[in-house]
Structure formats: structure tokens, C-alpha cells
Coordinates of C-alpha atoms in Angstrom, one line a residue:
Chain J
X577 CA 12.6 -16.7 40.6
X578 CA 9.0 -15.6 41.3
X579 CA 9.3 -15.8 45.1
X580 CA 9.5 -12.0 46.8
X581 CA 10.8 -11.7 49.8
X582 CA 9.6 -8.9 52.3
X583 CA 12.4 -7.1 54.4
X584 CA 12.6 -3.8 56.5
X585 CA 14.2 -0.6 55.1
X586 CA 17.0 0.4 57.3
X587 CA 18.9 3.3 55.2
X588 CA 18.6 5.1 51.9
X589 CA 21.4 6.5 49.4
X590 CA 19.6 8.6 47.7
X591 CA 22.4 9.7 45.0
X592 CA 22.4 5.6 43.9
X593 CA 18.7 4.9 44.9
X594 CA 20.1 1.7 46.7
X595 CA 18.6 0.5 50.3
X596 CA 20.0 -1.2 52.6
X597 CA 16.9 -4.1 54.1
X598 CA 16.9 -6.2 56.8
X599 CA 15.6 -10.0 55.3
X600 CA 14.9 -11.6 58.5
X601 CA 18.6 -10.3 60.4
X602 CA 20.7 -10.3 56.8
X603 CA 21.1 -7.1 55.5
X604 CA 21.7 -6.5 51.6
X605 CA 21.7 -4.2 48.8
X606 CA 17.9 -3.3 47.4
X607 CA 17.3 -1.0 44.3
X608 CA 14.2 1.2 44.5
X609 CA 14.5 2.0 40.3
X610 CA 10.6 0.1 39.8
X611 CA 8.6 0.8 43.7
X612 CA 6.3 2.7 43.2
X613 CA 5.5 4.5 46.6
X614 CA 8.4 6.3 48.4
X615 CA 10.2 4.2 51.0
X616 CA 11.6 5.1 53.6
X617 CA 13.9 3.9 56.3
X618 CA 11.3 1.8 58.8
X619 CA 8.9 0.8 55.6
X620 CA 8.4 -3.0 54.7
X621 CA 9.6 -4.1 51.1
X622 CA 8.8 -7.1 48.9
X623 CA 12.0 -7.9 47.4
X624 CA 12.4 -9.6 43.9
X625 CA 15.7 -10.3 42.8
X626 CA 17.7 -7.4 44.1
X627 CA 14.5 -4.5 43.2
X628 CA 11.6 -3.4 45.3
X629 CA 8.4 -4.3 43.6
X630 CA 6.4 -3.2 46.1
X631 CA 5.9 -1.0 49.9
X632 CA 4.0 -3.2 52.2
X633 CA 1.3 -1.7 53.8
X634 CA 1.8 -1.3 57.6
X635 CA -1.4 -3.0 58.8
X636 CA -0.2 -6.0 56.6
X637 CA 3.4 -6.6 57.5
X638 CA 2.9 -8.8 60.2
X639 CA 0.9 -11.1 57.7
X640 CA 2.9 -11.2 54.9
X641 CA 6.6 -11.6 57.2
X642 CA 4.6 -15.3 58.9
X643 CA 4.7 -17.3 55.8
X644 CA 8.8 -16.9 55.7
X645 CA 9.4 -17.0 59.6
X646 CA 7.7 -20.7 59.7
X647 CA 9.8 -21.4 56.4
X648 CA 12.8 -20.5 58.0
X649 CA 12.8 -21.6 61.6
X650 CA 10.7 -25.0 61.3
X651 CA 12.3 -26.4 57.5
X652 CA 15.6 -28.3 57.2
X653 CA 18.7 -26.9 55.2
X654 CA 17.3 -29.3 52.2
X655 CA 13.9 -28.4 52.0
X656 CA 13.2 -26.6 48.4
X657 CA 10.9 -23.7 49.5
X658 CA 13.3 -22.9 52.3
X659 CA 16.0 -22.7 50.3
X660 CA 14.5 -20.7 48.0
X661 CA 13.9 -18.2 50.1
X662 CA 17.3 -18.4 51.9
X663 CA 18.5 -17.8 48.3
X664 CA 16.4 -14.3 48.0
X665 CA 17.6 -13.7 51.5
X666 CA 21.2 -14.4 50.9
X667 CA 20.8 -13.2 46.9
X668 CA 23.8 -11.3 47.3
X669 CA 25.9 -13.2 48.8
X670 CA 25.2 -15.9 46.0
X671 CA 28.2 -17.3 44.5
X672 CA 29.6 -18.4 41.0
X673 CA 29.1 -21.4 40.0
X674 CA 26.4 -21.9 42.2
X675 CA 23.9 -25.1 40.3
X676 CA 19.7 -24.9 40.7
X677 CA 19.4 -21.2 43.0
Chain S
X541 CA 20.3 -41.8 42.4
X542 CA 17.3 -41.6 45.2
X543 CA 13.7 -42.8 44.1
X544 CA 10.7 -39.9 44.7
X545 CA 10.3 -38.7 48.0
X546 CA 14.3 -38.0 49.9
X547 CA 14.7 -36.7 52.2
X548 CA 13.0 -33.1 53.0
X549 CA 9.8 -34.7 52.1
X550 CA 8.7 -35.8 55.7
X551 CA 9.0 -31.9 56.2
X552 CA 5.4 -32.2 55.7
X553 CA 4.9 -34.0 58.6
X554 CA 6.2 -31.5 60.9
X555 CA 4.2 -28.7 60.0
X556 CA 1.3 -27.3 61.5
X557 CA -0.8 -24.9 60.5
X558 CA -0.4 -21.4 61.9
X559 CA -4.1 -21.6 62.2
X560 CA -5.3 -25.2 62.5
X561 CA -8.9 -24.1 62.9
X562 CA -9.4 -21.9 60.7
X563 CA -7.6 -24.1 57.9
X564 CA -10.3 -26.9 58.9
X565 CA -13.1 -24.3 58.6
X566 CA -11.8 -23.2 55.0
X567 CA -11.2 -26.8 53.9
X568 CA -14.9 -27.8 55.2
X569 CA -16.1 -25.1 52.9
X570 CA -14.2 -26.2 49.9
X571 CA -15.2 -29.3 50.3
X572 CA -18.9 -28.0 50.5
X573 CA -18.6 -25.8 47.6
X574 CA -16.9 -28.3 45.4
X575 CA -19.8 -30.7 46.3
X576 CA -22.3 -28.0 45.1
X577 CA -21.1 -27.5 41.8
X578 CA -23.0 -30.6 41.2
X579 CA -19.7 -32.4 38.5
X580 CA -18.0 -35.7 39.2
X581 CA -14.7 -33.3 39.3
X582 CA -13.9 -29.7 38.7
X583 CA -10.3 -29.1 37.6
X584 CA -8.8 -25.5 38.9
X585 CA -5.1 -24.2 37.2
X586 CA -2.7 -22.0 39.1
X587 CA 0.2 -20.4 37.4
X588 CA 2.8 -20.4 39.4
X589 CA 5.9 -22.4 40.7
X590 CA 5.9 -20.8 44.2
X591 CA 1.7 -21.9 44.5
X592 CA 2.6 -25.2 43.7
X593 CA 5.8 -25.5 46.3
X594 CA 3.3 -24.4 49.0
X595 CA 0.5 -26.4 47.8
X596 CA 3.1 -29.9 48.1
X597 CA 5.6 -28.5 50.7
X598 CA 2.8 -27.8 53.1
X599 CA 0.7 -31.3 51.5
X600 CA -2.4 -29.1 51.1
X601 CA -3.7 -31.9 48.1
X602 CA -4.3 -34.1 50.6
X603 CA -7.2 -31.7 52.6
X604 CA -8.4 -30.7 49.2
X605 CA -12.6 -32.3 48.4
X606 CA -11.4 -35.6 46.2
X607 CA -13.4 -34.2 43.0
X608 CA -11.4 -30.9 43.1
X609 CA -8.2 -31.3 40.3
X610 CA -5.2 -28.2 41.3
X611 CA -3.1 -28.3 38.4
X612 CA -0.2 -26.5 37.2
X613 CA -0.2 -25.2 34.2
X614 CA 3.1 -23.3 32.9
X615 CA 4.1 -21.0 35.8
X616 CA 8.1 -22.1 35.9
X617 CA 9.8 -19.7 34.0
X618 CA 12.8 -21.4 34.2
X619 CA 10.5 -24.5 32.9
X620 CA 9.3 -22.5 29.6
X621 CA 12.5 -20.7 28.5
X622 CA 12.3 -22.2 25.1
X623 CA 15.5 -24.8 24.0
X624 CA 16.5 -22.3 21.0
X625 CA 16.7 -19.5 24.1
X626 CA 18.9 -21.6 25.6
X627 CA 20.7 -23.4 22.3
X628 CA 21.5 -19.2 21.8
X629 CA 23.0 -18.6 25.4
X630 CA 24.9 -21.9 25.1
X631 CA 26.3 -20.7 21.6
X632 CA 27.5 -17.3 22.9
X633 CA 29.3 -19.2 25.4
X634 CA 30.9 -21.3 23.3
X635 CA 32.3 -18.3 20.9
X636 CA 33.7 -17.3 24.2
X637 CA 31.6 -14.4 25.3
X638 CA 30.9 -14.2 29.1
X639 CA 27.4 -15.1 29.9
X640 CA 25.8 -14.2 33.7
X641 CA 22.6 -16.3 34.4
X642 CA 20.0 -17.0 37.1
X643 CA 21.2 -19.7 39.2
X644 CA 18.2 -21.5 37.8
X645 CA 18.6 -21.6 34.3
X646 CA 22.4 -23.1 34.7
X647 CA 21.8 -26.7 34.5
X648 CA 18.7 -26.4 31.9
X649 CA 19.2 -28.1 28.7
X650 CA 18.8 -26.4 24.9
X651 CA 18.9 -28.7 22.1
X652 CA 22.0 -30.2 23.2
X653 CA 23.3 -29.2 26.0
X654 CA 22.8 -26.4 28.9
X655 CA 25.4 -23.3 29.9
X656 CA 26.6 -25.3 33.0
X657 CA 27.8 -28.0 29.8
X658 CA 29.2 -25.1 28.1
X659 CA 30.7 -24.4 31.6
X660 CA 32.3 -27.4 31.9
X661 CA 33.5 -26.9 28.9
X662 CA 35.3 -23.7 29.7
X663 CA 32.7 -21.2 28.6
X664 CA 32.4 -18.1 31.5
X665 CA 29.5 -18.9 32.8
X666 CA 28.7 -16.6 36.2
X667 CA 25.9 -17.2 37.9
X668 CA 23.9 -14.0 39.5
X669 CA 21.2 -13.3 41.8
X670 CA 20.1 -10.2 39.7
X671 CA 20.9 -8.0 36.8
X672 CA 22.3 -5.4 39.1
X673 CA 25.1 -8.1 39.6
X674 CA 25.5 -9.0 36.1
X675 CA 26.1 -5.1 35.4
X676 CA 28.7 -4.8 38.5
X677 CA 30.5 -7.6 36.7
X678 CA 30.4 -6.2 33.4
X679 CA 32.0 -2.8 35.3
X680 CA 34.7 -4.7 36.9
X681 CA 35.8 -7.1 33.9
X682 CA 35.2 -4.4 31.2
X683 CA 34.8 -7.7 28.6
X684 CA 31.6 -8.4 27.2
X685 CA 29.1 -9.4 28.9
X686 CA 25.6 -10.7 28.2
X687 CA 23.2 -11.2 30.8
X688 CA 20.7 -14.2 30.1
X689 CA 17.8 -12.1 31.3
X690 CA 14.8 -15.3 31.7
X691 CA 11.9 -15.2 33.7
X692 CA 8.2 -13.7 34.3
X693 CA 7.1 -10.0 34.5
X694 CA 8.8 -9.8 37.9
X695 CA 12.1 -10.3 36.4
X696 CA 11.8 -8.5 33.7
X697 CA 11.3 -5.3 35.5
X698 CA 14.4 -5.4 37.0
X699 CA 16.2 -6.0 33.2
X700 CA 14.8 -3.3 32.5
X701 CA 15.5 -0.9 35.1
X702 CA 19.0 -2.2 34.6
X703 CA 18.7 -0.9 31.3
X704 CA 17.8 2.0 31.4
X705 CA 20.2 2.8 34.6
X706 CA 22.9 3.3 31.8
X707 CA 24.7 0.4 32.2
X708 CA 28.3 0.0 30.6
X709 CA 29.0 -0.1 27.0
X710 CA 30.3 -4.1 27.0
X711 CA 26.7 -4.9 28.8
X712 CA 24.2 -6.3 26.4
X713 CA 21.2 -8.8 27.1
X714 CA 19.9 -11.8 25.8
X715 CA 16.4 -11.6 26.5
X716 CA 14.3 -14.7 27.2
X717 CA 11.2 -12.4 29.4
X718 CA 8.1 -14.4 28.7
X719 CA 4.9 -12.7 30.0
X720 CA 2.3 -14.8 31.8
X721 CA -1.1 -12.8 30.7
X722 CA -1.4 -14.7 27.2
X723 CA -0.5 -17.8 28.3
X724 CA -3.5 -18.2 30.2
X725 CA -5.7 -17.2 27.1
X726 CA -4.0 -20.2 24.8
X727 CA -4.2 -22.7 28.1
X728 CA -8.0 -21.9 28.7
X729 CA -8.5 -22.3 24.5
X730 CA -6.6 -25.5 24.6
X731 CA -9.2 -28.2 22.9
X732 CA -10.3 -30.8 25.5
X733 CA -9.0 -28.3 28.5
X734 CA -10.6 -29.1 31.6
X735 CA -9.8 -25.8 33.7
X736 CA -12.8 -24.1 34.8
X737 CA -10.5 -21.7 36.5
X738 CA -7.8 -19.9 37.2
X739 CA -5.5 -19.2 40.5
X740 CA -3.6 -16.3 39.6
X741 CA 0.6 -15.7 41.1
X742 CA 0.7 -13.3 43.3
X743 CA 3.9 -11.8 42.6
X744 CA 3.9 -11.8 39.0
X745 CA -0.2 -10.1 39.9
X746 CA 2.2 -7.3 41.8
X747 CA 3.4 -6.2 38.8
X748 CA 0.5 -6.3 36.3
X749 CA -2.4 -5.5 38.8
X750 CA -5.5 -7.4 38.8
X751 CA -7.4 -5.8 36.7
X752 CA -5.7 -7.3 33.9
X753 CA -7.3 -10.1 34.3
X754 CA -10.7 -8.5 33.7
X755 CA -10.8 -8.8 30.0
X756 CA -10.0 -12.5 30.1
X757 CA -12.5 -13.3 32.4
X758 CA -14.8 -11.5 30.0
X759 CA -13.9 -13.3 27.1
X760 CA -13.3 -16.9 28.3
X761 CA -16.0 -16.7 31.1
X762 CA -14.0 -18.2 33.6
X763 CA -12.8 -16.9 37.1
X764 CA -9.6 -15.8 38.0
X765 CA -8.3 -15.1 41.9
X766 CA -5.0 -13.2 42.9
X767 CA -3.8 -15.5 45.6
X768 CA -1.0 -15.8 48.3
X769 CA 1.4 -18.3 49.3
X770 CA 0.2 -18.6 53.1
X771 CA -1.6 -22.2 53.2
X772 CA -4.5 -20.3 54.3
X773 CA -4.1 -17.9 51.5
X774 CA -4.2 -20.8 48.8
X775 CA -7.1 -22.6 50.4
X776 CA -9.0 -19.2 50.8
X777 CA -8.3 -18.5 46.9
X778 CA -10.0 -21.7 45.9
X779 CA -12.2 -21.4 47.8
X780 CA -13.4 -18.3 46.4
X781 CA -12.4 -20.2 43.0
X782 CA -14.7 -22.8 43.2
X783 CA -17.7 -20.6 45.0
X784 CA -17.5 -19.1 41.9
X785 CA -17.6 -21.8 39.6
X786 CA -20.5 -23.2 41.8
X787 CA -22.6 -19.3 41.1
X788 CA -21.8 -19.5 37.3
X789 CA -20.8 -16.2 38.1
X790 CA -17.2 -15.6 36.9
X791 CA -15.0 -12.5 37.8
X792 CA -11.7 -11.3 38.9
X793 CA -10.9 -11.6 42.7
X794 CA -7.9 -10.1 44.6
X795 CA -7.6 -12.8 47.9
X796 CA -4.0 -10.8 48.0
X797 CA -4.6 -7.3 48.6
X798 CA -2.0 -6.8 51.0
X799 CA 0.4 -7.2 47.5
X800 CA -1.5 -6.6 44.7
X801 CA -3.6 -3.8 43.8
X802 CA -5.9 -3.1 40.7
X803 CA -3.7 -1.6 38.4
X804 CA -0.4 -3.0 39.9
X805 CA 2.7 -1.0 40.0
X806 CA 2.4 1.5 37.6
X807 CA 6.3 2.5 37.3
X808 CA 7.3 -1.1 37.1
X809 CA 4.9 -1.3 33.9
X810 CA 6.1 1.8 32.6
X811 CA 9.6 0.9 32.1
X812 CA 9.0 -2.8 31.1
X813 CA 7.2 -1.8 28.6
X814 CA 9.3 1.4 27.9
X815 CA 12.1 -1.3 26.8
X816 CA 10.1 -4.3 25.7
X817 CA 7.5 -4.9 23.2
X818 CA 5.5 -8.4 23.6
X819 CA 6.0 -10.2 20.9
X820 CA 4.7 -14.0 19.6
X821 CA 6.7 -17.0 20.6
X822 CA 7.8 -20.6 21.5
X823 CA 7.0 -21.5 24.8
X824 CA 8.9 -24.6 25.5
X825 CA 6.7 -27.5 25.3
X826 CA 3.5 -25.7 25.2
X827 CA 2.7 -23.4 21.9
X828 CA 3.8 -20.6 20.1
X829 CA 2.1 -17.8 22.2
X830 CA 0.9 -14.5 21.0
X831 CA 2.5 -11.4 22.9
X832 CA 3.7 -14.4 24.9
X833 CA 7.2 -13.2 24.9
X834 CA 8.8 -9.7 25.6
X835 CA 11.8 -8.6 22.9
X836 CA 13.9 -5.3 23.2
X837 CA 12.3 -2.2 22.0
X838 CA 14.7 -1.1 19.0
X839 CA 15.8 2.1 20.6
X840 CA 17.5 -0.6 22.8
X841 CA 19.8 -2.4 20.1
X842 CA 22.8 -1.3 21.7
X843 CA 22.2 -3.7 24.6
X844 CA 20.3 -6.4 22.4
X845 CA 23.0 -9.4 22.6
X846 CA 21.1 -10.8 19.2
X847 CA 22.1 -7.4 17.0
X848 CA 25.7 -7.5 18.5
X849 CA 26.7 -10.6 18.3
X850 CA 25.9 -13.3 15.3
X851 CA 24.5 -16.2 16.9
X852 CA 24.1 -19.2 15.0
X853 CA 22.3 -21.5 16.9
X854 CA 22.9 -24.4 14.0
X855 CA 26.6 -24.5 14.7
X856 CA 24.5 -26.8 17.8
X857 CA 23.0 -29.5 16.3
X858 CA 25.6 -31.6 14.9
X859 CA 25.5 -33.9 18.1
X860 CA 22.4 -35.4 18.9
X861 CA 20.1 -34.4 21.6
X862 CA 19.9 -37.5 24.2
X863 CA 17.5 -40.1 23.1
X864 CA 15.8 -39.4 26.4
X865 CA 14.4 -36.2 26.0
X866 CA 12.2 -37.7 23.6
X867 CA 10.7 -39.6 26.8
X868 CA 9.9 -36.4 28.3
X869 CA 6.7 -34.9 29.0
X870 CA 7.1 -31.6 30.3
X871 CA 5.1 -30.0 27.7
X872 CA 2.4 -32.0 28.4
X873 CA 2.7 -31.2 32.4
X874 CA 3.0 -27.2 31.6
X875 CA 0.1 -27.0 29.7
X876 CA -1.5 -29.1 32.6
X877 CA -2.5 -32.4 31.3
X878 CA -0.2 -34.3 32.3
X879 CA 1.8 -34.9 36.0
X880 CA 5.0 -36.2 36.8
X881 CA 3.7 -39.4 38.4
X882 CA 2.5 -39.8 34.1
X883 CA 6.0 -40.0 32.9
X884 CA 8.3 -42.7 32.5
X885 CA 11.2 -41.2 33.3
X886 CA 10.4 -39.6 36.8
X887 CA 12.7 -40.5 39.2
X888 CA 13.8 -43.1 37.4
X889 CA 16.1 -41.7 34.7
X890 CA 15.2 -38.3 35.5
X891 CA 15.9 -36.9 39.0
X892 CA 17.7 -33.6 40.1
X893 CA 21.2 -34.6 39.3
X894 CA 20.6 -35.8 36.7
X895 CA 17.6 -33.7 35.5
X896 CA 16.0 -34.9 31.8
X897 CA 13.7 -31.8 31.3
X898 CA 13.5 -28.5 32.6
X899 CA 10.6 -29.3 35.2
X900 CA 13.4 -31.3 37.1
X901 CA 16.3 -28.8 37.0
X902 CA 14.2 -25.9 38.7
X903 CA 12.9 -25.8 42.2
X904 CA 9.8 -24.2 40.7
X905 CA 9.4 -26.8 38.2
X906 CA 6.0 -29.4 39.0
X907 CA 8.7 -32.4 39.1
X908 CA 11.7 -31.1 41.0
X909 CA 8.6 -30.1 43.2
X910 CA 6.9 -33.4 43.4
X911 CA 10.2 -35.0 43.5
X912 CA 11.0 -33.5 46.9
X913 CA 7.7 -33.6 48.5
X914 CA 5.1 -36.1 46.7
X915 CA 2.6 -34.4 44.7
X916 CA -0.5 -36.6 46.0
X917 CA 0.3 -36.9 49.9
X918 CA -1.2 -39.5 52.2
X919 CA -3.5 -38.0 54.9
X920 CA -1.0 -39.6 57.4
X921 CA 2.0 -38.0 56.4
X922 CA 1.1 -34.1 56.9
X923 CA 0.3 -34.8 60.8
X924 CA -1.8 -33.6 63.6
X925 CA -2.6 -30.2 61.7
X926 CA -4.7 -31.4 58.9
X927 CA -7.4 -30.4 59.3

């Protein structure tokens, strides 16, 4: 619940205010209602349960993407941290009845 | 039913370092600095479930000095939702109102039981990944629907941009949103405490900015640093921590700039505030907390499940809570003086399944955490890059 997740902005609808990011090659739904900087398509976001809480500075994206690329290709399907962040990744896809996210 | 340590744990032992040397430099200096602070042990508290998943996924305790103590003190939200929050969720339920919750909060018990009991019980229970779901639902079904809004200020911004997104007239919330500023005041005046300082979470630090942190460095003369969740990030942060500490010199410093910024995000705050007010209250396990807790502005009654509905959380407490919970000391190991490996129960009669307190039921609680990966790792186990 406190993990963000950075992702890259790939569209805008502006009439909703609803992005469309790319977590690591799974795309999903992002409100910009709290960011505080104008995104646009091309701009790192950190993600926090389905709202932009922040634009990532270009200089820093390659940084701040390293700490989930070695969570995600070098931890197994059990491992907690990984699957907390698959959960922010997937968070959309998340299903009822789901147990600990 | 699996003792401490299942698999996932040897995770640590495949791991390297992205940057082995410069991991060994920052330890070495650590290990220096601690040294030079002259005490048999200096005890250092990070907020923050994340920190503490890095700093035992990644078994970073095992290349911090000996004499340096990294506690964590109550940064699970899940972990601090108080049992009369949940007692009031589980009792909507009951009375047959549809309740949408973070996966996380499902399986944690109230008084006497927890929403995924209610569940089984034939309450609607649907889990979400955010608010914005728990409104699509509340469009779709047209019933009512209260969202079980828990969590830190990084949640609690996006309640209350759900809010004020006009969402539908059967959408209300029941708000749980504890805020983590004052908790670190009553932590750092707790009699007997230890801490000499704080690592701050740098999400949660998104939101409020560092600056915040200004005033309580001021008044309890003890440093605070925004930190990452990078390894390298965390050692860098105590590093500075403890460098600090060593100087007698305390003051705010942001290790994290590429996420937090001195006065944070300024719209988020706007509108969190715009529909909360902080308010004193019950932290599970630790203290009431002043301003602890963020309540619904009145202009925001209309979607304030606790003025729609009547919840009477007695109607409860006819069955008895489970003899266990007595056993458990998960207030003791939020406020940070005690750890898992102190209570009787862990991973014994308490273990994820079958999880006694709320420490075990979320993966940012300190025992779910210590459960998976050890809290104190052997040197061995975290491999060839240790540094």
C-alpha cells in the first residue's frame, strides 16, 4: 500500500483526466486528479494505487525504474516485494476475493 | 503450517548488488561512523513497510556495524488500522451493505473477526486495487457502497480525489486515513525510547514534502532522512543518519530527491486536506495519537459512511475475541520495542494463513516480513555480493 510504482505515459484523455502507462510492458488506467506537474505522453510517473503522485524527473528515470527491473526479473512468483509490486503493476487487473494484495 | 523462513527466503542469496562496490564502500563508512559515535549501540527507526521489505528482502542487517539497531516502528498501515475501524467495516457488512477494501486489510482481524470472516459469512466484500474501482463498482451496481478507505497520506489522496470527482450518490466512505507526521512525535516521546533517529518513507515524503519534518527535528532534536528503497539508497540514508548522530548536529535530509521535494506535492495536499481534517486517535497497539488520524471534513457528510449509516460496533462483542490475541505483541513491535523473533506466537501459532495480529496478515507488516525472509540474516546466506 505505500509502494509506487513508476511507469511511462503513453496517451492522455483529457475530457476524464485518465492515462494510459506502461508499468514495465502492462499497460493500465492512471488518474492524474493529485500530479502536480503536467504529464504528458513520453513522461515518467510514480504510480500509487491507480493516481499519479508524482512526474519523474528525466535525468532520474533510469534510477528510480532499476530497483523494480531487478525485482521483477531475478525474484520468484512467491517472493513478497515482488509481488507487491506485480500487484501495483497488475492493480487493475486485481480480482475479487483476492486475500493479502 | 511452515516454521520462519519458506520458501522465497533463500531469495536473498541470489541477489547481488547492482553495485557491489559501492555498496561495500557505503557499508565501510557506516560501519566507521557508527563506530565514532562513541555508544555501545545506536538504535535508528524507519517508518515504513516497503524500507523494511528491502532492508530483509535484500538481507541488508546482516552488512549493517553490529552496534547499529534499524527498527521499525509503525509504518504498516494495514498494521495500525485500529480493531474498532475494522469491528465498524465488519459491522456494515454484516447489516448487509457492500463493502470494497484494499486487498490488504481483508484478512485483518477487529475485535472479533475481519471482513474476509464476514465474507465467509456472506457479507459483499469486494476487494479493490484503488478507490477509482470501488467508485466504478458503486456505478455499475447502483447499491450502496462503502469504500473502506485505510492507509497513509499516499492513499488518502487518492480517497479524496475520488471524492471530490463527484462520485455517485450510493458511494460513501468509511475512513480509516492515518497520517504518519505525528506518529513520529509520540514514538520519539515514548519513555525509555531508544531512537536517536529517524529514516523517513519515501513515498508517504512525496506527498508531504520534506520540510515537514523540519519542525520535529527542531523540537525533538533528532535527525530525520527522506530515503529510497534501492539497497544503496537505504544504506546511503543511514549513513547520513548516523553521520549525523555522530556531529550532534541534527537536521532534515532529502537522500531521495529524485521523488520528494521540499514542500511535496502541493495539489495532493490541497485536496487531502480540502476533504479531511486530522483529528486524534487510536492507533492500534501503539497510542491514541494527536492529529494522528484524518476524518471527513463536514461539508463531506454525504459520503461519510459513519453519518449514513448507524454502526454499532457492540452488536460485535458478544463472541469472544480468540484467547490468542492476547499473546500478541504487535503493539509492542510498532512502536519498536519489540521484534517478531520476541513473541511467542511467531511462526508458531501465528503464520500467514493463519495470521494472529495484523503484522502477519500484511506483506508490509515487520512479521509477515520477517516471516518470509529472516529478520537477522546470516552473513552466509546473502552471497557473493555482500559486501
Amino acid at each position: 500500500m505505500c509502494l509506487g510504482v513508476p511507469g511511462r505515459v503513453i496517451a492522455i484523455d483529457d475530457a476524464s483526466g485518465v492515462a494510459t502507462v506502461d508499468f514495465f510492458g502492462v499497460r493500465q488506467a492512471v488518474r492524474l486528479d493529485v500530479v502536480d506537474e503536467p504529464v504528458a505522453p513520453g513522461d515518467y510517473i510514480l504510480n500509487h494505487v491507480g493516481y499519479a503522485i508524482r512526474r519523474i524527473p528525466h535525468v532520474e528515470i533510469e534510477a528510480t525504474l532499476a530497483l523494480y527491473q531487478l525485482l521483477l526479473e531475478e525474484s520468484s512468483r512467491d517472493d513478497l516485494m515482488a509481488a507487491d509490486v506485480r500487484t501495483e503493476i497488475q492493480g487493475a487487473a486485481a480480482t475479487n476475493g483476492r486475500g493479502a494484495a | 503450517m511452515t516454521g520462519p523462513r519458506p520458501a522465497g527466503a533463500a531469495d536473498a542469496a541470489e541477489l547481488r548488488f547492482r553495485d557491489p562496490g559501492r555498496a561495500r564502500a557505503l557499508a565501510a563508512a557506516l560501519d566507521r561512523a557508527t563506530r565514532a559515535t562513541g555508544r555501545d549501540r545506536v538504535a535508528v527507526m524507519h517508518v515504513c513497510g516497503t524500507h523494511e521489505q528491502a532492508i530483509a528482502r535484500f538481507g541488508l542487517r546482516a552488512v549493517f556495524p553490529p552496534a547499529l539497531d534499524v527498527i521499525m516502528g509503525p509504518g504498516c498501515p494495514v498494521c495500525v488500522t485500529d480493531l474498532l475501524e475494522v469491528d465498524e467495516g465488519v459491522v456494515l457488512a454484516r447489516q448487509g451493505v457492500r463493502i470494497a477494501t484494499y486487498g490488504d486489510m481483508l484478512r485483518v482481524p477487529g475485535t472479533v473477526m475481519s471482513l474476509a470472516d464476514a465474507q465467509a459469512a456472506g457479507a459483499k466484500v469486494d476487494v479493490v486495487y484503488s478507490v477509482a474501482q470501488a467508485v466504478d463498482i458503486a456505478r455499475r451496481t447502483r447499491e450502496p457502497l462503502v469504500f473502506f478507505a485505510t492507509g497513509f497520506e499516499t492513499t488518502a489522496v487518492a480517497t479524496a480525489a475520488a471524492i471530490l470527482a463527484d462520485p455517485p450518490e450510493n458511494f460513501s466512505v468509511l475512513v480509516a486515513h492515518k497520517y504518519i507526521p505525528p506518529v513520529m512525535e509520540i514514538v520519539a516521546e515514548m519513555p525509555h525510547s531508544r531512537v536517536e533517529g529517524f529514516l523517513a518513507a519515501g513515498h508517504a515524503a512525496t506527498i508531504t514534502g520534506w520540510g515537514i519534518f523540519e519542525g520535529f527535528v527542531a523540537r525533538h532534536g533528532l535527525p530525520v532522512v527522506v530515503a529510497g528503497f534501492e539497497p544503496l539508497d537505504i544504506l546511503a540514508g543511514l549513513l547520513r543518519l548516523v553521520e549525523m548522530i555522530r556531529d550532534g548536529r541534527p537536521a532534515v535530509a532529502n537522500m531521495y530527491p529524485r521523488c520528494v521535494t521540499r514542500e511535496g506535492n502541493l495539489r495532493a495536499q490541497e485536496q487531502m486536506f480540502r476533504v479531511f481534517r486530522p483529528t486524534g486517535g487510536r492507533w492500534r497497539g501503539i497510542a491514541h495519537i494527536p492529529n494522528g488520524n484524518l476524518r471527513l471534513r463536514d461539508e463531506f457528510a454525504h459520503v461519510d459512511a459513519r453519518r449514513r449509516f448507524a454502526i454499532d460496533v457492540t452488536t460485535l462483542w458478544d463472541s469472544a475475541p480468540s484467547p490468542l490475541t492476547q499473546q500478541c505483541v504487535c503493539g509492542d513491535i510498532m512502536a519498536g520495542i519489540a521484534s517478531p523473533d520476541g513473541c511467542p506466537l511467531f511462526g508458531k501459532e501465528c503464520v500467514p494463513d493463519t495470521p494472529v495480529g495484523a503484522c502477519m496478515v500484511s506483506s508490509e507488516g515487520t512479521c509477515r516480513i520477517w516471516f518470509q525472509y529472516g529478520g537477522h540474516p546470516d552473513l552466509r546466506e546473502v552471497g557473493g555480493g555482500t559486501p
